[in-house]
Coordinates of C-alpha atoms and ligand atoms in Angstrom, one line a residue:
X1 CA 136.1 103.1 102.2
X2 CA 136.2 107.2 102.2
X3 CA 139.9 108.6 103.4
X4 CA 140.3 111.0 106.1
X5 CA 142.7 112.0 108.4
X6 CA 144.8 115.4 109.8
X7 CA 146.9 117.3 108.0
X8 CA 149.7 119.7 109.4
X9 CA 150.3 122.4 107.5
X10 CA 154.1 123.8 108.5
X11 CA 156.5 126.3 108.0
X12 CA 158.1 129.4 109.0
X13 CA 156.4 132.3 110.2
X14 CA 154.9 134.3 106.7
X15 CA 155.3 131.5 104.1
X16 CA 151.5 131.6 103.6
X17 CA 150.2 128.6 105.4
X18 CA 147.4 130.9 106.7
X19 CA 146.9 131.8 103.1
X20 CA 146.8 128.2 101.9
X21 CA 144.3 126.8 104.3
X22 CA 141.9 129.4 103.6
X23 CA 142.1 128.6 100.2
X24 CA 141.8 124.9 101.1
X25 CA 138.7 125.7 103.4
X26 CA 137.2 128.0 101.4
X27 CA 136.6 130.3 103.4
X28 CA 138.5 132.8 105.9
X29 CA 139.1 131.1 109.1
X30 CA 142.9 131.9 110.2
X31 CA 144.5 135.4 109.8
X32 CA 146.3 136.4 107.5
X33 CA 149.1 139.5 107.8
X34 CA 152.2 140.7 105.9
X35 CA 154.0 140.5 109.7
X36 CA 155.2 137.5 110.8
X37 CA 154.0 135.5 113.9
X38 CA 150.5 136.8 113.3
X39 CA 149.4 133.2 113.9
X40 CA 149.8 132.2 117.8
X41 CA 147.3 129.4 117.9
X42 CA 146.6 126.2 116.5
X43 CA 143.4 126.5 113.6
X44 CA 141.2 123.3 112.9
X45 CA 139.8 123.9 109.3
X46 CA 138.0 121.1 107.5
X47 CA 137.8 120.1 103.5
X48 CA 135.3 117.5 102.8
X49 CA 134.8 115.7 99.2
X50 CA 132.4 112.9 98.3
X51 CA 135.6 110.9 99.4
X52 CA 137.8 112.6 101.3
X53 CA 138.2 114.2 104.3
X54 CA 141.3 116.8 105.3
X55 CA 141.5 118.3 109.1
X56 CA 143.7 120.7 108.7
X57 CA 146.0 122.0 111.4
X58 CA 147.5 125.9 111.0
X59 CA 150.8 125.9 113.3
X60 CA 152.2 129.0 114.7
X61 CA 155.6 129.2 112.6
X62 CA 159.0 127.0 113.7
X63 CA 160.6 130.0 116.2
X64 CA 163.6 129.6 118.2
X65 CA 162.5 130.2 121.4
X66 CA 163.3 133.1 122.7
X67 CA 160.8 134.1 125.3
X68 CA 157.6 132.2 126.6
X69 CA 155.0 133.0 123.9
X70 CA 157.6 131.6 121.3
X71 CA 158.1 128.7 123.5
X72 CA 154.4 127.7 123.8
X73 CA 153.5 128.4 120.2
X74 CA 156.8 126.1 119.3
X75 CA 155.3 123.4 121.5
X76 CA 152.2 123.5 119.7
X77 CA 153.7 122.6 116.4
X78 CA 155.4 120.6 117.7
X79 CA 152.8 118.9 118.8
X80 CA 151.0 119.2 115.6
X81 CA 153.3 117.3 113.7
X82 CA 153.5 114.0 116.3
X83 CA 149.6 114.0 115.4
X84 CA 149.8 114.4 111.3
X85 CA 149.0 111.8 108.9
X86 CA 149.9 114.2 106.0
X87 CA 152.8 117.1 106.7
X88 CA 152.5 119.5 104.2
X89 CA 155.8 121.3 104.4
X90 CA 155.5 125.0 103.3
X91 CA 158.4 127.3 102.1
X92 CA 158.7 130.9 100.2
X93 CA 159.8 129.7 96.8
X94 CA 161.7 132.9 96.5
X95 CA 163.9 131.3 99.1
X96 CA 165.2 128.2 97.1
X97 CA 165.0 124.7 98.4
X98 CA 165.0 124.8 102.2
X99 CA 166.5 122.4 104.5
X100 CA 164.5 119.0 105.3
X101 CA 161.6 119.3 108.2
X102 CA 163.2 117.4 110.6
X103 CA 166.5 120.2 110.4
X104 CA 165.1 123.1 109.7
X105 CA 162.4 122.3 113.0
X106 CA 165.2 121.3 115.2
X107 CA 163.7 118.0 115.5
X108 CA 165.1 114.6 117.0
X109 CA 164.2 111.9 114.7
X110 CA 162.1 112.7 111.1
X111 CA 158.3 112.4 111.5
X112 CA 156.6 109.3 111.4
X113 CA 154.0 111.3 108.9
X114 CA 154.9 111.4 105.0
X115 CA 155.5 115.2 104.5
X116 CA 155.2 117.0 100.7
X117 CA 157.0 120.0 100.2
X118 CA 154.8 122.7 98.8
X119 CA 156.5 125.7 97.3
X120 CA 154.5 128.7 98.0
X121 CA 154.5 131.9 96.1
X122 CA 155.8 130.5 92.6
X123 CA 153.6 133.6 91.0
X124 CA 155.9 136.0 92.4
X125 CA 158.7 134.0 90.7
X126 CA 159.9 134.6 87.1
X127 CA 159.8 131.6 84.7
X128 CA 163.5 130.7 84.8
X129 CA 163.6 130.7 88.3
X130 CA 160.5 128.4 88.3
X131 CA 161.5 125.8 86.5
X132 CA 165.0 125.7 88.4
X133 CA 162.2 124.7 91.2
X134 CA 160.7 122.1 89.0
X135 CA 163.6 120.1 89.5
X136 CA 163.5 119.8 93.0
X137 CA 162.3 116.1 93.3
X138 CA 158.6 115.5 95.0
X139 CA 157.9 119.4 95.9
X140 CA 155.1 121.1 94.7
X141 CA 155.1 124.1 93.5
X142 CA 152.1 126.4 94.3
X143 CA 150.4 129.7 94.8
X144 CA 148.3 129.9 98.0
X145 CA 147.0 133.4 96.7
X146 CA 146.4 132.6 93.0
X147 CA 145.5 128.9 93.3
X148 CA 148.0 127.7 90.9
X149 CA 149.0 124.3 92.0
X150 CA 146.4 123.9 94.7
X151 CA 144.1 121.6 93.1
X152 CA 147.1 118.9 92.5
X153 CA 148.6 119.2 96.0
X154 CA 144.9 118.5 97.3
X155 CA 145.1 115.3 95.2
X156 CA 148.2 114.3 96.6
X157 CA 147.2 115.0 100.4
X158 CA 144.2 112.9 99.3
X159 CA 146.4 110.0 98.5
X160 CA 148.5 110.1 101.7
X161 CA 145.4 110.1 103.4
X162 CA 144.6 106.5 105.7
X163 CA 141.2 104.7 104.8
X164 CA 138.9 105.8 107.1
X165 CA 135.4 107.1 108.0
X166 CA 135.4 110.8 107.8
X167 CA 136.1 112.1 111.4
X168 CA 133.6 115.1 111.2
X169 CA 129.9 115.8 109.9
X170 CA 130.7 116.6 106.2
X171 CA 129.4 120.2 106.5
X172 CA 131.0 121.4 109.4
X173 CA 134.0 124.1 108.6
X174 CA 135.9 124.4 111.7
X175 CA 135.8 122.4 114.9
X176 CA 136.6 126.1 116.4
X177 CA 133.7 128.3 117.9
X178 CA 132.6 131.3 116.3
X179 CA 134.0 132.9 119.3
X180 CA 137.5 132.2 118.9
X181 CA 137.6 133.7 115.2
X182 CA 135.6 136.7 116.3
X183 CA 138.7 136.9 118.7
X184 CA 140.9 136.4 115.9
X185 CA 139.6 139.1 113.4
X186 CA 139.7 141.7 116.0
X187 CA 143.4 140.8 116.9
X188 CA 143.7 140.9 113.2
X189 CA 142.3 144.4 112.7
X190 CA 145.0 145.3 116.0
X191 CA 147.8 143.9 113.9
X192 CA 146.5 146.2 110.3
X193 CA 146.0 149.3 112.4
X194 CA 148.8 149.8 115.0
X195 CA 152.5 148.9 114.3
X196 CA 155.4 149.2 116.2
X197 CA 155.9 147.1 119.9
X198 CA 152.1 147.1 120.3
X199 CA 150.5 144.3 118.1
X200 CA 153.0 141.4 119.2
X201 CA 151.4 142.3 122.9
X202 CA 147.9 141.6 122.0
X203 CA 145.5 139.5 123.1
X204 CA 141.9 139.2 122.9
X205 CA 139.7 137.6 124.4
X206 CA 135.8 137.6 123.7
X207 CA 133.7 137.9 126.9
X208 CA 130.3 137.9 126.2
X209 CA 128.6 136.6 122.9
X210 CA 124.9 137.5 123.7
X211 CA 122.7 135.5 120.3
X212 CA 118.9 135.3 119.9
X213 CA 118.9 139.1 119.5
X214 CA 119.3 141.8 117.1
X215 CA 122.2 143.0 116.6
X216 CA 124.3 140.2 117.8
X217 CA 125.8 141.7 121.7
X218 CA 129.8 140.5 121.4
X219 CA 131.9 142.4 124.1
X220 CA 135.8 141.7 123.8
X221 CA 138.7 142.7 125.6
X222 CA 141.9 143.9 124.3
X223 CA 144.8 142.9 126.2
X224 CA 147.9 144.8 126.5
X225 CA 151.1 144.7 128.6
X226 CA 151.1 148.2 129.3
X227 CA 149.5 151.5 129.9
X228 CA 151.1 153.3 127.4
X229 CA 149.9 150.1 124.8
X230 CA 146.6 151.4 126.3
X231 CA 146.8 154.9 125.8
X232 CA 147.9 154.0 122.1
X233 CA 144.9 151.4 121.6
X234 CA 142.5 154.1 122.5
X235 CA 144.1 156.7 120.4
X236 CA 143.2 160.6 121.1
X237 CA 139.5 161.1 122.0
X238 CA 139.0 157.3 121.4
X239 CA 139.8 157.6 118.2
X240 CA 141.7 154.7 117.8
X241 CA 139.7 152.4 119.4
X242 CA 136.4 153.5 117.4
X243 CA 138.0 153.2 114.3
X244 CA 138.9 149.0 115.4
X245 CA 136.0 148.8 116.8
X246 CA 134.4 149.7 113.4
X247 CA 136.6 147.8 110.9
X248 CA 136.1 144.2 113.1
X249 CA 132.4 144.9 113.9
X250 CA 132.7 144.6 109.8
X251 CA 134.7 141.7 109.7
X252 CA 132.7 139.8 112.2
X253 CA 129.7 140.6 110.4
X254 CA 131.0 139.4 107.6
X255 CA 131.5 136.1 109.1
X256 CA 128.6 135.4 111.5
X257 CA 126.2 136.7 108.9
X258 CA 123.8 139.0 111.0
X259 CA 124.5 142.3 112.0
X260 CA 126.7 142.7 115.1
X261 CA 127.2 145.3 118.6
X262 CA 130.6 145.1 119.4
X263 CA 132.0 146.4 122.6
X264 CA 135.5 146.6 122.8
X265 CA 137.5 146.9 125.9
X266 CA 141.2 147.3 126.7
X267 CA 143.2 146.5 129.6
X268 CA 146.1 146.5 130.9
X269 CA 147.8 142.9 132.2
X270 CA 151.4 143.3 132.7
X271 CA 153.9 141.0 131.1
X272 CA 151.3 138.3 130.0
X273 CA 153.6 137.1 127.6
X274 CA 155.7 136.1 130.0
X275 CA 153.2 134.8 132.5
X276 CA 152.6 130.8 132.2
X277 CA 149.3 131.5 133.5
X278 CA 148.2 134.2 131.4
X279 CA 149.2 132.4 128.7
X280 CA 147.3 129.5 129.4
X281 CA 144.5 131.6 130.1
X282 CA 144.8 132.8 126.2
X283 CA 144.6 129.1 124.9
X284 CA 148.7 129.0 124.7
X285 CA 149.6 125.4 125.8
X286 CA 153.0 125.2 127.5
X287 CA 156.2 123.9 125.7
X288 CA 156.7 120.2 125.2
X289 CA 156.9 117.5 122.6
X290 CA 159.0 116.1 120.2
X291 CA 161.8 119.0 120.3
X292 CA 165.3 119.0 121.8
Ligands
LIG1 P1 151.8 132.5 107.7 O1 152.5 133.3 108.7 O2 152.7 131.4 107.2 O3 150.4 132.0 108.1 O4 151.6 133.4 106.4 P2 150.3 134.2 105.9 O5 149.3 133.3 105.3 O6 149.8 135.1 107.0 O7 150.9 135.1 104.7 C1 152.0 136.0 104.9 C2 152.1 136.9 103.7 O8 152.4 136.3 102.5 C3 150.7 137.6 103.4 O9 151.0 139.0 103.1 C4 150.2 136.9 102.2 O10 149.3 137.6 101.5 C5 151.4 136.5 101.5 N1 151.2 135.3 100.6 C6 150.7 134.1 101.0 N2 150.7 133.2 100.0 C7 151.1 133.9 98.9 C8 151.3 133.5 97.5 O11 151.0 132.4 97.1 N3 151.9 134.5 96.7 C9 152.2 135.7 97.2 N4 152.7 136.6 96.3 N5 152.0 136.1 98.5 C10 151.5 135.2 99.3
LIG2 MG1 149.5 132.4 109.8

């Protein structure tokens, strides 16, 4: 009998678990960025052996919530974890041991799920200070960039895994449209080319993904809370908003393999972070779960 089952990989915001399930997949399916919180929805990636079968869940990170976005991306971890078989627990090695899951996410009771501590970032870490880690009973110690580490942690998801058929055709990658991550890489190319107030108010949202002709048509709205996030977005001249357009239209090549028209719009919806609907409307599901 193959295994399979779902794996939750969790932590706090810019540990890396972005970083580690593309690494795990293979290939780049959730974004990665040196700011935290890049990460607002849940990712489905996929690793299939001859007799195995990992569905992998990226969480937003563990926030205190503080206003609704935070709320609805804690709710989704959350959520995540009540569904693991495996909880791979993710921490910056740099940091030392952290607390256990169930304090550190503010949780009621410890999850039913058997979770494996996976220290991330051990090649930033000199040698002493590594094998201080060592000690730490049960964690792994891996890179998520390098790959050190990542072929044993695999093995040990693998054994945590239930006996089952595998729950997806072996070849598929992601249960998530193409849409979605062409969504996704253009938020991502928001987050490398603005900083300040403006990324953490962005969403996107693809509108129109025209195949069956060349290029590929993809027209996607940028979402901001205000004009002045607008005015920014679109830079002097349009400046701004070219030079996005140009560096996703790349990205999204990149993935869908063909070349690509994108049309990027911006608009202005006011306080949709803070708007249950809007957020809903942006794939955020509403707080609830196993939390206090
Ligand atoms: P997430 O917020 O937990 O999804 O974190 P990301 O995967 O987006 O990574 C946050 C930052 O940490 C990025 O700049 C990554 O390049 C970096 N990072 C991730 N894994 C490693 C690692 O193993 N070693 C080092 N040195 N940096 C890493
Ligand atoms: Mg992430």
């Amino acid at each position: 009998m193959p295994r399979a089952g779902i794996v939750t990989v969790v932590g706090k915001p810019n540990v890396g678990k972005s970083t580690l399930l593309n690494r795990i997949v293979g290939q780049k399916l959730s974004i990665t960025s040196p700011k935290p919180q890049s990460t607002r929805d849940r990712i489905v990636g996929i690793h299939s052996t001859a007799d195995s079968q990992m569905v992998i869940l990226d969480t937003p990170g563990l926030l205190n919530p503080r206003y609704k976005l935070q709320e609805s991306m804690r709710g989704t971890a959350v959520r995540a974890l009540d569904e693991a078989d495996v909880i791979v627990y993710l921490a910056d090695a740099r940091e030392g041991e952290p607390p256990s899951l169930a304090k550190a996410a503010d949780l009621e009771k410890a999850p039913r799920a058997p979770v494996i501590l996976a220290l991330n970032k051990v090649d930033s870490l000199p040698a002493p200070r590594r094998d201080q880690l060592a000690s730490i009973e049960n964690a792994a110690l891996i890179s998520a960039l390098t790959g050190e580490g990542i072929p044993e942690l695999m093995e040990r998801i693998a054994q945590h895994l239930p006996e089952s058929p595998f729950l997806y055709p072996e070849d598929e990658i992601s249960t998530q449209p193409v849409r979605f991550f062409v969504a996704e890489l253009v938020r991502e190319t928001v987050l490398e080319q603005l900083h300040d107030e403006v990324p953490y108010s962005v969403a996107v949202q693809v509108e129109e993904y025209r195949e069956g002709r060349s290029p590929l048509y993809i027209r996607a709205v940028i979402y901001v809370e205000r004009d002045t996030q607008k005015a920014i977005i679109i830079g002097s001249k349009g400046a701004q908003i070219r030079s996005l357009g140009e560096a996703a239209r790349k990205k999204i090549e990149n993935l869908v393999q063909e070349k690509v028209y994108l049309d990027l719009w911006v608009k202005v919806l006011a306080n949709w972070r803070k708007n249950p609907g809007s957020l809903s409307r942006f794939g955020y599901q509403p707080a609830t779960g196993n939390s206090k």
